[in-house]
Amino acid sequence: MSTIPKEVLREMINDGNLKTAGDLHSYLKDIFKDALQEMLEAELEVELGYSKGDRKSKKTDNRRNGYSPKTVKTQFGEMNLDIPRDRNGEFEPVVVPKNKRNISGIEQKIISLYARGMSTRDIHDQIKDIYGIEMSAEMVSKITDRLIPEIKEWQTRPLKPIYPFVFMDAIHYKVREDGQIKNKAAYVVLGVDLDGFKDILGIWIGESESSKFWLGVLNELKNRGLEDVLIFSVDGLTGLKEAIQTAYPKAEIQRCIIHQLRNSFKYVSYKD
C-alpha cells in the first residue's frame, strides 16, 4: 500500500514535469534538501525557544546569527546546505551533526560491499555510479579499517562458562591472495547455550583443516571463559577426538549425523 495518496503523487508528477527515473531522482533530491533545511531551522527554533521574528516569546539572551554553508553527502548525492548558527555557539544540530559531512549512511554501504569481497577500487566505482559521490580508494580503506577494532573485540569477547552443545567444523574456500588463488579453511565453532540459543563462539582462518589447529582453537575458548561442554559434535577428522579430550577431557564426543550419512552414501549407488 502506498504511503502517499495517489492524488499527491499525481500532483508531484505534474508539478515537477516528471517523465523519467532521472527526473524523479532530481525532484526527490530537491525535496530532501528543502526538508533538511526546514529540519535545521526547526531544531534551532527549539534550541532558542522562540520562532524567527517572535521577540515576545524570547526568554534567552541567545539569538540567531546567520548561516554557514556546508556541503554534505547524502543518499541523493552531494548537496549544499545553509546551517543556521546561534550567537552563543551552543546549537548542536542533530540532523546534520557538526564536523560530519556524510549523512547518507554511505559508510555502512561501503562496509557491506567490502564484506562481499569487493576491492576498494571496485567500491569507489560502485559508489560513484550509484550515488554520484566521489570517494577515493584511500577513504574507502579508512572506512573499512574501522571494522578491525570491532572484529577484534568480537573475536576476544568473554564466553559463557557452560555450553551443553558445541558444533565444530571447517568450511573450505578458494580466495585470492597476493595475486594467486589459494585454499583457506574457516574454522567455525557454534555453541548452544543453556537457554537453547545458538551462538557463534568464533571463526578462525587457517591454511587447511588440522587437529593441531583445532587444539589451538579449543585452548583459546578455554582462555575466554568456556569451562565445560557436555557434547561436541564433529566430523571424523583424524586427531580431532584426541584434541577435544586434551582440552575438555570430561566432554562427550558425537560424530555428526550429516557426516555419517555422507560417508554412508559413498557405498550406495547413485540411483538408490
C-alpha positions as a Python dict, from the first residue, in 0.01 Angstrom:
ca = {
    (1, 'M'): (0, 0, 0),
    (2, 'S'): (135, 345, -91),
    (3, 'T'): (228, 575, 198),
    (4, 'I'): (145, 880, -15),
    (5, 'P'): (-208, 939, -155),
    (6, 'K'): (-233, 892, -531),
    (7, 'E'): (-365, 1245, -572),
    (8, 'V'): (-50, 1385, -411),
    (9, 'L'): (172, 1164, -625),
    (10, 'R'): (-3, 1277, -943),
    (11, 'E'): (33, 1640, -835),
    (12, 'M'): (405, 1584, -775),
    (13, 'I'): (445, 1429, -1121),
    (14, 'N'): (259, 1713, -1291),
    (15, 'D'): (423, 1996, -1097),
    (16, 'G'): (769, 1850, -1142),
    (17, 'N'): (710, 1756, -1506),
    (18, 'L'): (846, 1411, -1423),
    (19, 'K'): (895, 1187, -1725),
    (20, 'T'): (1195, 968, -1643),
    (21, 'A'): (1352, 799, -1341),
    (22, 'G'): (1624, 1064, -1357),
    (23, 'D'): (1364, 1340, -1329),
    (24, 'L'): (1219, 1169, -1022),
    (25, 'H'): (1562, 1137, -860),
    (26, 'S'): (1636, 1508, -913),
    (27, 'Y'): (1292, 1603, -784),
    (28, 'L'): (1332, 1391, -470),
    (29, 'K'): (1679, 1537, -418),
    (30, 'D'): (1536, 1889, -416),
    (31, 'I'): (1257, 1785, -177),
    (32, 'F'): (1510, 1613, 50),
    (33, 'K'): (1728, 1925, 57),
    (34, 'D'): (1432, 2150, 141),
    (35, 'A'): (1323, 1909, 416),
    (36, 'L'): (1673, 1902, 566),
    (37, 'Q'): (1686, 2281, 565),
    (38, 'E'): (1349, 2307, 739),
    (39, 'M'): (1453, 2047, 996),
    (40, 'L'): (1763, 2251, 1077),
    (41, 'E'): (1554, 2565, 1118),
    (42, 'A'): (1311, 2377, 1344),
    (43, 'E'): (1597, 2242, 1557),
    (44, 'L'): (1733, 2593, 1615),
    (45, 'E'): (1385, 2720, 1696),
    (46, 'V'): (1351, 2454, 1967),
    (47, 'E'): (1701, 2537, 2094),
    (48, 'L'): (1624, 2909, 2127),
    (49, 'G'): (1266, 2864, 2244),
    (50, 'Y'): (1107, 3113, 2005),
    (51, 'S'): (1020, 3140, 1636),
    (52, 'K'): (1204, 3365, 1399),
    (53, 'G'): (1070, 3722, 1440),
    (54, 'D'): (869, 3633, 1753),
    (55, 'R'): (1051, 3857, 2002),
    (56, 'K'): (767, 3845, 2254),
    (57, 'S'): (830, 3477, 2328),
    (58, 'K'): (1204, 3524, 2364),
    (59, 'K'): (1330, 3416, 2708),
    (60, 'T'): (1702, 3390, 2635),
    (61, 'D'): (1990, 3623, 2553),
    (62, 'N'): (2094, 3385, 2275),
    (63, 'R'): (1978, 3458, 1920),
    (64, 'R'): (2017, 3363, 1557),
    (65, 'N'): (2346, 3450, 1395),
    (66, 'G'): (2319, 3383, 1023),
    (67, 'Y'): (2426, 3071, 837),
    (68, 'S'): (2733, 2868, 749),
    (69, 'P'): (2747, 2695, 409),
    (70, 'K'): (2813, 2323, 421),
    (71, 'T'): (2833, 2056, 153),
    (72, 'V'): (2715, 1714, 269),
    (73, 'K'): (2698, 1373, 106),
    (74, 'T'): (2353, 1213, 108),
    (75, 'Q'): (2181, 915, -49),
    (76, 'F'): (2082, 1154, -330),
    (77, 'G'): (2441, 1269, -386),
    (78, 'E'): (2614, 1586, -268),
    (79, 'M'): (2406, 1890, -176),
    (80, 'N'): (2474, 2235, -35),
    (81, 'L'): (2301, 2339, 287),
    (82, 'D'): (2290, 2655, 496),
    (83, 'I'): (2349, 2555, 857),
    (84, 'P'): (2188, 2808, 1096),
    (85, 'R'): (2405, 2946, 1376),
    (86, 'D'): (2336, 3095, 1716),
    (87, 'R'): (2523, 3383, 1879),
    (88, 'N'): (2646, 3177, 2177),
    (89, 'G'): (2765, 2884, 1967),
    (90, 'E'): (2555, 2639, 2170),
    (91, 'F'): (2346, 2499, 1884),
    (92, 'E'): (2431, 2134, 1810),
    (93, 'P'): (2217, 2019, 1514),
    (94, 'V'): (2117, 1654, 1517),
    (95, 'V'): (2000, 1605, 1160),
    (96, 'V'): (2336, 1731, 1024),
    (97, 'P'): (2585, 1696, 1313),
    (98, 'K'): (2883, 1926, 1345),
    (99, 'N'): (3205, 1803, 1183),
    (100, 'K'): (3011, 1545, 982),
    (101, 'R'): (2974, 1580, 609),
    (102, 'N'): (2832, 1239, 529),
    (103, 'I'): (2471, 1181, 634),
    (104, 'S'): (2386, 915, 377),
    (105, 'G'): (2477, 605, 572),
    (106, 'I'): (2727, 556, 291),
    (107, 'E'): (2982, 410, 534),
    (108, 'Q'): (2751, 116, 606),
    (109, 'K'): (2704, 64, 232),
    (110, 'I'): (3083, 64, 182),
    (111, 'I'): (3134, -186, 464),
    (112, 'S'): (2860, -406, 317),
    (113, 'L'): (3029, -404, -26),
    (114, 'Y'): (3366, -472, 137),
    (115, 'A'): (3220, -769, 327),
    (116, 'R'): (3109, -912, -8),
    (117, 'G'): (3471, -923, -121),
    (118, 'M'): (3486, -615, -345),
    (119, 'S'): (3817, -429, -375),
    (120, 'T'): (3846, -66, -263),
    (121, 'R'): (3874, 41, -628),
    (122, 'D'): (3555, -150, -721),
    (123, 'I'): (3372, 4, -424),
    (124, 'H'): (3486, 350, -532),
    (125, 'D'): (3344, 292, -881),
    (126, 'Q'): (3015, 148, -748),
    (127, 'I'): (2955, 437, -507),
    (128, 'K'): (3027, 690, -780),
    (129, 'D'): (2799, 518, -1036),
    (130, 'I'): (2506, 458, -799),
    (131, 'Y'): (2514, 759, -567),
    (132, 'G'): (2715, 1014, -765),
    (133, 'I'): (2957, 1053, -474),
    (134, 'E'): (3327, 1078, -545),
    (135, 'M'): (3516, 886, -277),
    (136, 'S'): (3882, 793, -308),
    (137, 'A'): (4006, 437, -264),
    (138, 'E'): (4210, 569, 30),
    (139, 'M'): (3892, 693, 201),
    (140, 'V'): (3724, 357, 138),
    (141, 'S'): (4022, 188, 304),
    (142, 'K'): (3994, 418, 606),
    (143, 'I'): (3625, 334, 643),
    (144, 'T'): (3677, -43, 612),
    (145, 'D'): (3965, -21, 862),
    (146, 'R'): (3705, 81, 1120),
    (147, 'L'): (3585, -278, 1111),
    (148, 'I'): (3910, -413, 1253),
    (149, 'P'): (3863, -299, 1618),
    (150, 'E'): (3504, -431, 1617),
    (151, 'I'): (3619, -763, 1472),
    (152, 'K'): (3897, -798, 1730),
    (153, 'E'): (3656, -712, 2012),
    (154, 'W'): (3414, -981, 1889),
    (155, 'Q'): (3694, -1236, 1848),
    (156, 'T'): (3820, -1191, 2205),
    (157, 'R'): (3488, -1138, 2386),
    (158, 'P'): (3436, -1340, 2708),
    (159, 'L'): (3228, -1657, 2673),
    (160, 'K'): (2969, -1819, 2897),
    (161, 'P'): (3119, -2086, 3125),
    (162, 'I'): (2896, -2371, 3002),
    (163, 'Y'): (2761, -2470, 2662),
    (164, 'P'): (2569, -2801, 2656),
    (165, 'F'): (2631, -2850, 2284),
    (166, 'V'): (2915, -2730, 2064),
    (167, 'F'): (2943, -2796, 1691),
    (168, 'M'): (3283, -2767, 1523),
    (169, 'D'): (3353, -2778, 1152),
    (170, 'A'): (3565, -2611, 888),
    (171, 'I'): (3443, -2456, 564),
    (172, 'H'): (3689, -2452, 276),
    (173, 'Y'): (3717, -2157, 37),
    (174, 'K'): (3927, -2052, -256),
    (175, 'V'): (4049, -1694, -204),
    (176, 'R'): (4268, -1455, -395),
    (177, 'E'): (4584, -1366, -203),
    (178, 'D'): (4888, -1189, -342),
    (179, 'G'): (4754, -1235, -693),
    (180, 'Q'): (4712, -1611, -650),
    (181, 'I'): (4415, -1838, -580),
    (182, 'K'): (4471, -2026, -254),
    (183, 'N'): (4271, -2270, -44),
    (184, 'K'): (4172, -2149, 303),
    (185, 'A'): (3984, -2315, 585),
    (186, 'A'): (3742, -2116, 803),
    (187, 'Y'): (3718, -2291, 1140),
    (188, 'V'): (3371, -2230, 1283),
    (189, 'V'): (3259, -2308, 1640),
    (190, 'L'): (2885, -2288, 1710),
    (191, 'G'): (2756, -2330, 2065),
    (192, 'V'): (2407, -2386, 2205),
    (193, 'D'): (2373, -2221, 2547),
    (194, 'L'): (2169, -2329, 2849),
    (195, 'D'): (1868, -2133, 2720),
    (196, 'G'): (1877, -2310, 2384),
    (197, 'F'): (2012, -2015, 2184),
    (198, 'K'): (2279, -2059, 1918),
    (199, 'D'): (2595, -1852, 1942),
    (200, 'I'): (2893, -1837, 1707),
    (201, 'L'): (3183, -1864, 1954),
    (202, 'G'): (3440, -1778, 1694),
    (203, 'I'): (3572, -1805, 1339),
    (204, 'W'): (3939, -1867, 1265),
    (205, 'I'): (4119, -1878, 928),
    (206, 'G'): (4386, -2138, 854),
    (207, 'E'): (4567, -2277, 554),
    (208, 'S'): (4397, -2617, 586),
    (209, 'E'): (4197, -2811, 844),
    (210, 'S'): (4408, -2995, 1102),
    (211, 'S'): (4361, -3133, 1455),
    (212, 'K'): (4660, -2928, 1571),
    (213, 'F'): (4487, -2604, 1466),
    (214, 'W'): (4165, -2719, 1635),
    (215, 'L'): (4357, -2778, 1961),
    (216, 'G'): (4472, -2415, 1948),
    (217, 'V'): (4111, -2305, 1894),
    (218, 'L'): (3991, -2509, 2191),
    (219, 'N'): (4260, -2367, 2418),
    (220, 'E'): (4159, -2017, 2313),
    (221, 'L'): (3796, -2094, 2402),
    (222, 'K'): (3911, -2203, 2750),
    (223, 'N'): (4110, -1883, 2794),
    (224, 'R'): (3797, -1681, 2703),
    (225, 'G'): (3596, -1845, 2981),
    (226, 'L'): (3443, -2161, 2833),
    (227, 'E'): (3487, -2404, 3123),
    (228, 'D'): (3272, -2701, 3028),
    (229, 'V'): (3100, -2856, 2725),
    (230, 'L'): (2867, -3155, 2757),
    (231, 'I'): (2869, -3276, 2396),
    (232, 'F'): (3091, -3189, 2100),
    (233, 'S'): (2950, -3269, 1756),
    (234, 'V'): (3230, -3304, 1500),
    (235, 'D'): (3329, -3480, 1180),
    (236, 'G'): (3580, -3765, 1155),
    (237, 'L'): (3896, -3556, 1110),
    (238, 'T'): (4199, -3756, 1223),
    (239, 'G'): (4321, -3645, 1565),
    (240, 'L'): (4023, -3417, 1638),
    (241, 'K'): (3884, -3651, 1906),
    (242, 'E'): (4220, -3651, 2085),
    (243, 'A'): (4243, -3269, 2064),
    (244, 'I'): (3900, -3235, 2230),
    (245, 'Q'): (3991, -3484, 2503),
    (246, 'T'): (4307, -3287, 2577),
    (247, 'A'): (4120, -2957, 2624),
    (248, 'Y'): (3791, -3091, 2764),
    (249, 'P'): (3853, -3444, 2897),
    (250, 'K'): (3503, -3483, 3051),
    (251, 'A'): (3308, -3390, 2737),
    (252, 'E'): (3120, -3645, 2524),
    (253, 'I'): (3209, -3658, 2155),
    (254, 'Q'): (2940, -3733, 1898),
    (255, 'R'): (3008, -3796, 1533),
    (256, 'C'): (2797, -3552, 1329),
    (257, 'I'): (2494, -3729, 1180),
    (258, 'I'): (2528, -3542, 850),
    (259, 'H'): (2887, -3658, 811),
    (260, 'Q'): (2787, -4013, 898),
    (261, 'L'): (2515, -4005, 632),
    (262, 'R'): (2751, -3865, 371),
    (263, 'N'): (3011, -4128, 448),
    (264, 'S'): (2743, -4400, 422),
    (265, 'F'): (2615, -4268, 89),
    (266, 'K'): (2957, -4332, -63),
    (267, 'Y'): (2875, -4703, -58),
    (268, 'V'): (2530, -4665, -216),
    (269, 'S'): (2481, -4636, -590),
    (270, 'Y'): (2353, -4304, -718),
    (271, 'K'): (2023, -4446, -850),
    (272, 'D'): (1935, -4571, -497),
}
